[in-house]
Amino acid sequence: MLIIDIIKKIRYNTTADRIGPDIPFTHWKLFYKKQMLSLCKKKFRFFSATADFRPGAYAIGCSQITIGERVVIRPATMLFGESVSLETSIVIEDDVMMGCGVHIYINNHRFDRLDIPLIDQGYYPDEAVILKKGCWIGANAILLPGVTIGENSVVGAGSVVTKSIPDGVVAAGIPAKVIKKIGQ
Ligand SMILES: CC(C)(COP(=O)(O)OP(=O)(O)OC[C@H]1O[C@@H](n2cnc3c(N)ncnc32)[C@H](O)[C@@H]1OP(=O)(O)O)[C@@H](O)C(=O)NCCC(=O)NCCS
């Protein structure tokens, strides 16, 4: 019985559309650059040759996530990109910087009704999250479904981004608001 469970676990681990510490049979590869690149190129919709996915980070629905040049996905980050409707659910363009512990979500549970449990109500439609070229997302920021972070914009640490942020600004807080325009 135990043997069957172990075989099932290995099969799930090697085929799952996800990467993370909860998938130990592939997670170890993230400690070695060549292995990391070959795993990520296989799993993600697009994974640049100059990107890095560090041990301790999670991605769910890898086949719907694209990661551009020189992007580093750091420990405790959660890219929750599994979508029933979008081909590409999370886009991280070239030269995006992200601190540790950034969380990105592309959908919400439905909560329209009181007569059935929330867990049985399904989801609202998925909405893609896009990080435009050269933006910087501070540590532990949370990006909610449908937001775009503008080119070269900065999101402060610990912010909760509920609406899209334009190009070239600094936004921070809960909810994140523009606090300054860069270069002015
Ligand atoms: C946003 C950030 C870059 C600072 O930008 P800044 O332009 O120098 O901003 P300032 O320090 O002048 O702060 C401007 C205002 O925004 C507020 N603010 C700054 N960062 C904030 C944050 N993360 N959340 C909420 N408010 C913030 C300040 O308190 C200040 O408010 P006040 O005007 O009422 O006093 C910085 O605070 C930050 O969050 N850095 C992220 C660090 C990080 O995650 N590093 C990981 C390395 S990848």
GROMACS .gro file of C-alpha atoms and ligand atoms in nm:
model
  232
    1MET     CA    1   0.000   0.000   0.000
    2LEU     CA    2   0.276   0.240   0.099
    3ILE     CA    3   0.465   0.151  -0.221
    4ILE     CA    4   0.156   0.233  -0.431
    5ASP     CA    5   0.116   0.566  -0.249
    6ILE     CA    6   0.483   0.650  -0.312
    7ILE     CA    7   0.453   0.562  -0.684
    8LYS     CA    8   0.138   0.777  -0.713
    9LYS     CA    9   0.315   1.062  -0.536
   10ILE     CA   10   0.618   1.043  -0.765
   11ARG     CA   11   0.393   1.036  -1.073
   12TYR     CA   12   0.196   1.339  -0.947
   13ASN     CA   13   0.514   1.526  -0.857
   14THR     CA   14   0.672   1.476  -1.198
   15THR     CA   15   0.362   1.566  -1.402
   16ALA     CA   16   0.203   1.842  -1.188
   17ASP     CA   17   0.162   2.184  -1.350
   18ARG     CA   18   0.332   2.342  -1.052
   19ILE     CA   19   0.666   2.398  -0.883
   20GLY     CA   20   0.732   2.452  -0.515
   21PRO     CA   21   0.850   2.309  -0.185
   22ASP     CA   22   0.535   2.092  -0.175
   23ILE     CA   23   0.655   1.913  -0.493
   24PRO     CA   24   0.982   1.767  -0.361
   25PHE     CA   25   1.066   1.546  -0.661
   26THR     CA   26   1.116   1.853  -0.881
   27HIS     CA   27   1.184   2.119  -0.617
   28TRP     CA   28   1.542   2.000  -0.557
   29LYS     CA   29   1.625   2.098  -0.916
   30LEU     CA   30   1.587   2.465  -0.825
   31PHE     CA   31   1.912   2.442  -0.624
   32TYR     CA   32   2.115   2.377  -0.945
   33LYS     CA   33   2.112   2.632  -1.226
   34LYS     CA   34   2.112   2.390  -1.521
   35GLN     CA   35   1.844   2.172  -1.363
   36MET     CA   36   1.641   2.479  -1.267
   37LEU     CA   37   1.648   2.612  -1.624
   38SER     CA   38   1.556   2.280  -1.780
   39LEU     CA   39   1.267   2.229  -1.530
   40CYS     CA   40   1.134   2.583  -1.573
   41LYS     CA   41   1.162   2.576  -1.953
   42LYS     CA   42   0.961   2.254  -1.951
   43LYS     CA   43   0.696   2.374  -1.702
   44PHE     CA   44   0.631   2.741  -1.784
   45ARG     CA   45   0.453   2.878  -2.091
   46PHE     CA   46   0.770   3.081  -2.144
   47PHE     CA   47   1.079   3.099  -1.923
   48SER     CA   48   1.370   3.314  -2.038
   49ALA     CA   49   1.723   3.171  -2.040
   50THR     CA   50   1.832   3.459  -1.812
   51ALA     CA   51   1.550   3.420  -1.556
   52ASP     CA   52   1.590   3.250  -1.219
   53PHE     CA   53   1.336   3.065  -1.006
   54ARG     CA   54   1.472   3.026  -0.653
   55PRO     CA   55   1.406   2.739  -0.408
   56GLY     CA   56   1.118   2.816  -0.174
   57ALA     CA   57   0.905   2.992  -0.436
   58TYR     CA   58   0.576   2.847  -0.564
   59ALA     CA   59   0.411   2.856  -0.907
   60ILE     CA   60   0.073   2.696  -0.975
   61GLY     CA   61  -0.050   2.665  -1.333
   62CYS     CA   62   0.304   2.709  -1.468
   63SER     CA   63   0.190   2.638  -1.825
   64GLN     CA   64  -0.010   2.964  -1.818
   65ILE     CA   65   0.270   3.186  -1.680
   66THR     CA   66   0.542   3.367  -1.878
   67ILE     CA   67   0.865   3.492  -1.720
   68GLY     CA   68   1.093   3.732  -1.911
   69GLU     CA   69   1.461   3.817  -1.928
   70ARG     CA   70   1.657   3.876  -1.603
   71VAL     CA   71   1.354   3.813  -1.379
   72VAL     CA   72   1.429   3.649  -1.042
   73ILE     CA   73   1.142   3.476  -0.857
   74ARG     CA   74   1.247   3.475  -0.493
   75PRO     CA   75   1.162   3.250  -0.192
   76ALA     CA   76   0.809   3.261  -0.049
   77THR     CA   77   0.668   3.405  -0.370
   78MET     CA   78   0.336   3.259  -0.485
   79LEU     CA   79   0.242   3.281  -0.853
   80PHE     CA   80  -0.111   3.143  -0.857
   81GLY     CA   81  -0.178   3.130  -1.229
   82GLU     CA   82  -0.397   2.821  -1.275
   83SER     CA   83  -0.685   2.928  -1.502
   84VAL     CA   84  -0.979   2.751  -1.666
   85SER     CA   85  -1.023   3.025  -1.926
   86LEU     CA   86  -0.698   3.215  -1.993
   87GLU     CA   87  -0.417   3.088  -2.211
   88THR     CA   88  -0.179   3.319  -2.030
   89SER     CA   89  -0.276   3.423  -1.680
   90ILE     CA   90   0.040   3.586  -1.540
   91VAL     CA   91   0.283   3.780  -1.759
   92ILE     CA   92   0.611   3.896  -1.606
   93GLU     CA   93   0.791   4.099  -1.870
   94ASP     CA   94   1.167   4.154  -1.910
   95ASP     CA   95   1.371   4.325  -1.635
   96VAL     CA   96   1.094   4.306  -1.374
   97MET     CA   97   1.230   4.295  -1.018
   98MET     CA   98   1.042   4.126  -0.736
   99GLY     CA   99   1.120   4.102  -0.366
  100CYS     CA  100   1.062   3.789  -0.158
  101GLY     CA  101   0.711   3.681  -0.072
  102VAL     CA  102   0.521   3.851  -0.354
  103HIS     CA  103   0.178   3.692  -0.404
  104ILE     CA  104  -0.010   3.708  -0.736
  105TYR     CA  105  -0.367   3.578  -0.777
  106ILE     CA  106  -0.583   3.567  -1.090
  107ASN     CA  107  -0.923   3.474  -0.950
  108ASN     CA  108  -1.169   3.514  -0.662
  109HIS     CA  109  -1.408   3.264  -0.509
  110ARG     CA  110  -1.773   3.354  -0.576
  111PHE     CA  111  -1.962   3.483  -0.273
  112ASP     CA  112  -2.301   3.592  -0.421
  113ARG     CA  113  -2.527   3.361  -0.223
  114LEU     CA  114  -2.606   3.284   0.137
  115ASP     CA  115  -2.800   2.960   0.078
  116ILE     CA  116  -2.500   2.748  -0.020
  117PRO     CA  117  -2.148   2.737   0.125
  118LEU     CA  118  -1.890   2.959  -0.043
  119ILE     CA  119  -1.683   2.649  -0.117
  120ASP     CA  120  -1.960   2.525  -0.352
  121GLN     CA  121  -2.010   2.855  -0.539
  122GLY     CA  122  -1.718   2.829  -0.781
  123TYR     CA  123  -1.514   3.124  -0.906
  124TYR     CA  124  -1.567   3.461  -1.073
  125PRO     CA  125  -1.402   3.480  -1.417
  126ASP     CA  126  -1.022   3.467  -1.415
  127GLU     CA  127  -0.841   3.794  -1.486
  128ALA     CA  128  -0.478   3.807  -1.598
  129VAL     CA  129  -0.211   3.993  -1.402
  130ILE     CA  130   0.058   4.171  -1.604
  131LEU     CA  131   0.388   4.312  -1.479
  132LYS     CA  132   0.518   4.547  -1.746
  133LYS     CA  133   0.882   4.579  -1.841
  134GLY     CA  134   1.119   4.706  -1.575
  135CYS     CA  135   0.875   4.745  -1.286
  136TRP     CA  136   0.979   4.661  -0.926
  137ILE     CA  137   0.745   4.485  -0.684
  138GLY     CA  138   0.849   4.527  -0.319
  139ALA     CA  139   0.864   4.233  -0.080
  140ASN     CA  140   0.538   4.078   0.037
  141ALA     CA  141   0.320   4.282  -0.197
  142ILE     CA  142  -0.008   4.114  -0.298
  143LEU     CA  143  -0.136   4.163  -0.654
  144LEU     CA  144  -0.506   4.087  -0.700
  145PRO     CA  145  -0.684   3.956  -1.013
  146GLY     CA  146  -0.680   4.176  -1.323
  147VAL     CA  147  -0.415   4.431  -1.226
  148THR     CA  148  -0.140   4.557  -1.455
  149ILE     CA  149   0.170   4.719  -1.306
  150GLY     CA  150   0.300   4.986  -1.545
  151GLU     CA  151   0.643   5.002  -1.708
  152ASN     CA  152   0.920   5.109  -1.466
  153SER     CA  153   0.673   5.158  -1.181
  154VAL     CA  154   0.749   5.070  -0.818
  155VAL     CA  155   0.511   4.894  -0.578
  156GLY     CA  156   0.597   4.942  -0.209
  157ALA     CA  157   0.668   4.650   0.022
  158GLY     CA  158   0.357   4.497   0.176
  159SER     CA  159   0.117   4.680  -0.056
  160VAL     CA  160  -0.211   4.527  -0.169
  161VAL     CA  161  -0.269   4.620  -0.534
  162THR     CA  162  -0.642   4.621  -0.612
  163LYS     CA  163  -0.635   4.841  -0.927
  164SER     CA  164  -0.389   4.879  -1.214
  165ILE     CA  165  -0.091   5.109  -1.162
  166PRO     CA  166   0.018   5.336  -1.451
  167ASP     CA  167   0.370   5.358  -1.600
  168GLY     CA  168   0.648   5.540  -1.418
  169VAL     CA  169   0.504   5.590  -1.071
  170VAL     CA  170   0.560   5.476  -0.711
  171ALA     CA  171   0.250   5.320  -0.553
  172ALA     CA  172   0.222   5.192  -0.198
  173GLY     CA  173  -0.017   5.104   0.082
  174ILE     CA  174  -0.338   4.908   0.131
  175PRO     CA  175  -0.499   4.958  -0.110
  176ALA     CA  176  -0.197   5.070  -0.317
  177LYS     CA  177  -0.220   5.435  -0.428
  178VAL     CA  178   0.018   5.640  -0.641
  179ILE     CA  179   0.241   5.836  -0.402
  180LYS     CA  180   0.470   5.995  -0.661
  181LYS     CA  181   0.560   6.013  -1.028
  182ILE     CA  182   0.915   5.901  -1.103
  183GLY     CA  183   1.143   6.173  -1.243
  184GLN     CA  184   0.942   6.469  -1.113
  185LIG     C1  185   0.813   5.246  -0.191
  185LIG     C2  186   0.960   5.259  -0.149
  185LIG     C3  187   1.049   5.217  -0.266
  185LIG     C4  188   0.995   5.401  -0.105
  185LIG     O1  189   0.969   5.493  -0.202
  185LIG     P1  190   1.004   5.645  -0.173
  185LIG     O2  191   0.968   5.713  -0.300
  185LIG     O3  192   1.143   5.662  -0.124
  185LIG     O4  193   0.899   5.681  -0.062
  185LIG     P2  194   0.917   5.760   0.074
  185LIG     O5  195   1.000   5.683   0.168
  185LIG     O6  196   0.956   5.902   0.040
  185LIG     O7  197   0.770   5.759   0.130
  185LIG     C5  198   0.665   5.839   0.075
  185LIG     C6  199   0.539   5.809   0.154
  185LIG     O8  200   0.495   5.676   0.123
  185LIG     C7  201   0.489   5.596   0.241
  185LIG     N1  202   0.539   5.462   0.207
  185LIG     C8  203   0.661   5.431   0.159
  185LIG     N2  204   0.670   5.298   0.141
  185LIG     C9  205   0.551   5.246   0.178
  185LIG    C10  206   0.501   5.115   0.181
  185LIG     N3  207   0.573   5.012   0.140
  185LIG     N4  208   0.374   5.097   0.222
  185LIG    C11  209   0.299   5.202   0.261
  185LIG     N5  210   0.341   5.329   0.260
  185LIG    C12  211   0.467   5.351   0.219
  185LIG    C13  212   0.579   5.666   0.339
  185LIG     O9  213   0.544   5.636   0.472
  185LIG    C14  214   0.558   5.811   0.305
  185LIG    O10  215   0.435   5.852   0.361
  185LIG     P3  216   0.418   6.003   0.422
  185LIG    O11  217   0.440   6.092   0.302
  185LIG    O12  218   0.278   6.001   0.473
  185LIG    O13  219   0.523   6.015   0.524
  185LIG    C15  220   0.995   5.179  -0.022
  185LIG    O14  221   0.926   5.235   0.089
  185LIG    C16  222   0.961   5.033  -0.032
  185LIG    O15  223   0.850   4.988  -0.002
  185LIG     N6  224   1.063   4.956  -0.078
  185LIG    C17  225   1.052   4.816  -0.102
  185LIG    C18  226   1.169   4.744  -0.033
  185LIG    C19  227   1.175   4.601  -0.071
  185LIG    O16  228   1.073   4.534  -0.082
  185LIG     N7  229   1.293   4.552  -0.098
  185LIG    C20  230   1.309   4.417  -0.148
  185LIG    C21  231   1.422   4.416  -0.243
  185LIG     S1  232   1.378   4.342  -0.398
   0.00000   0.00000   0.00000
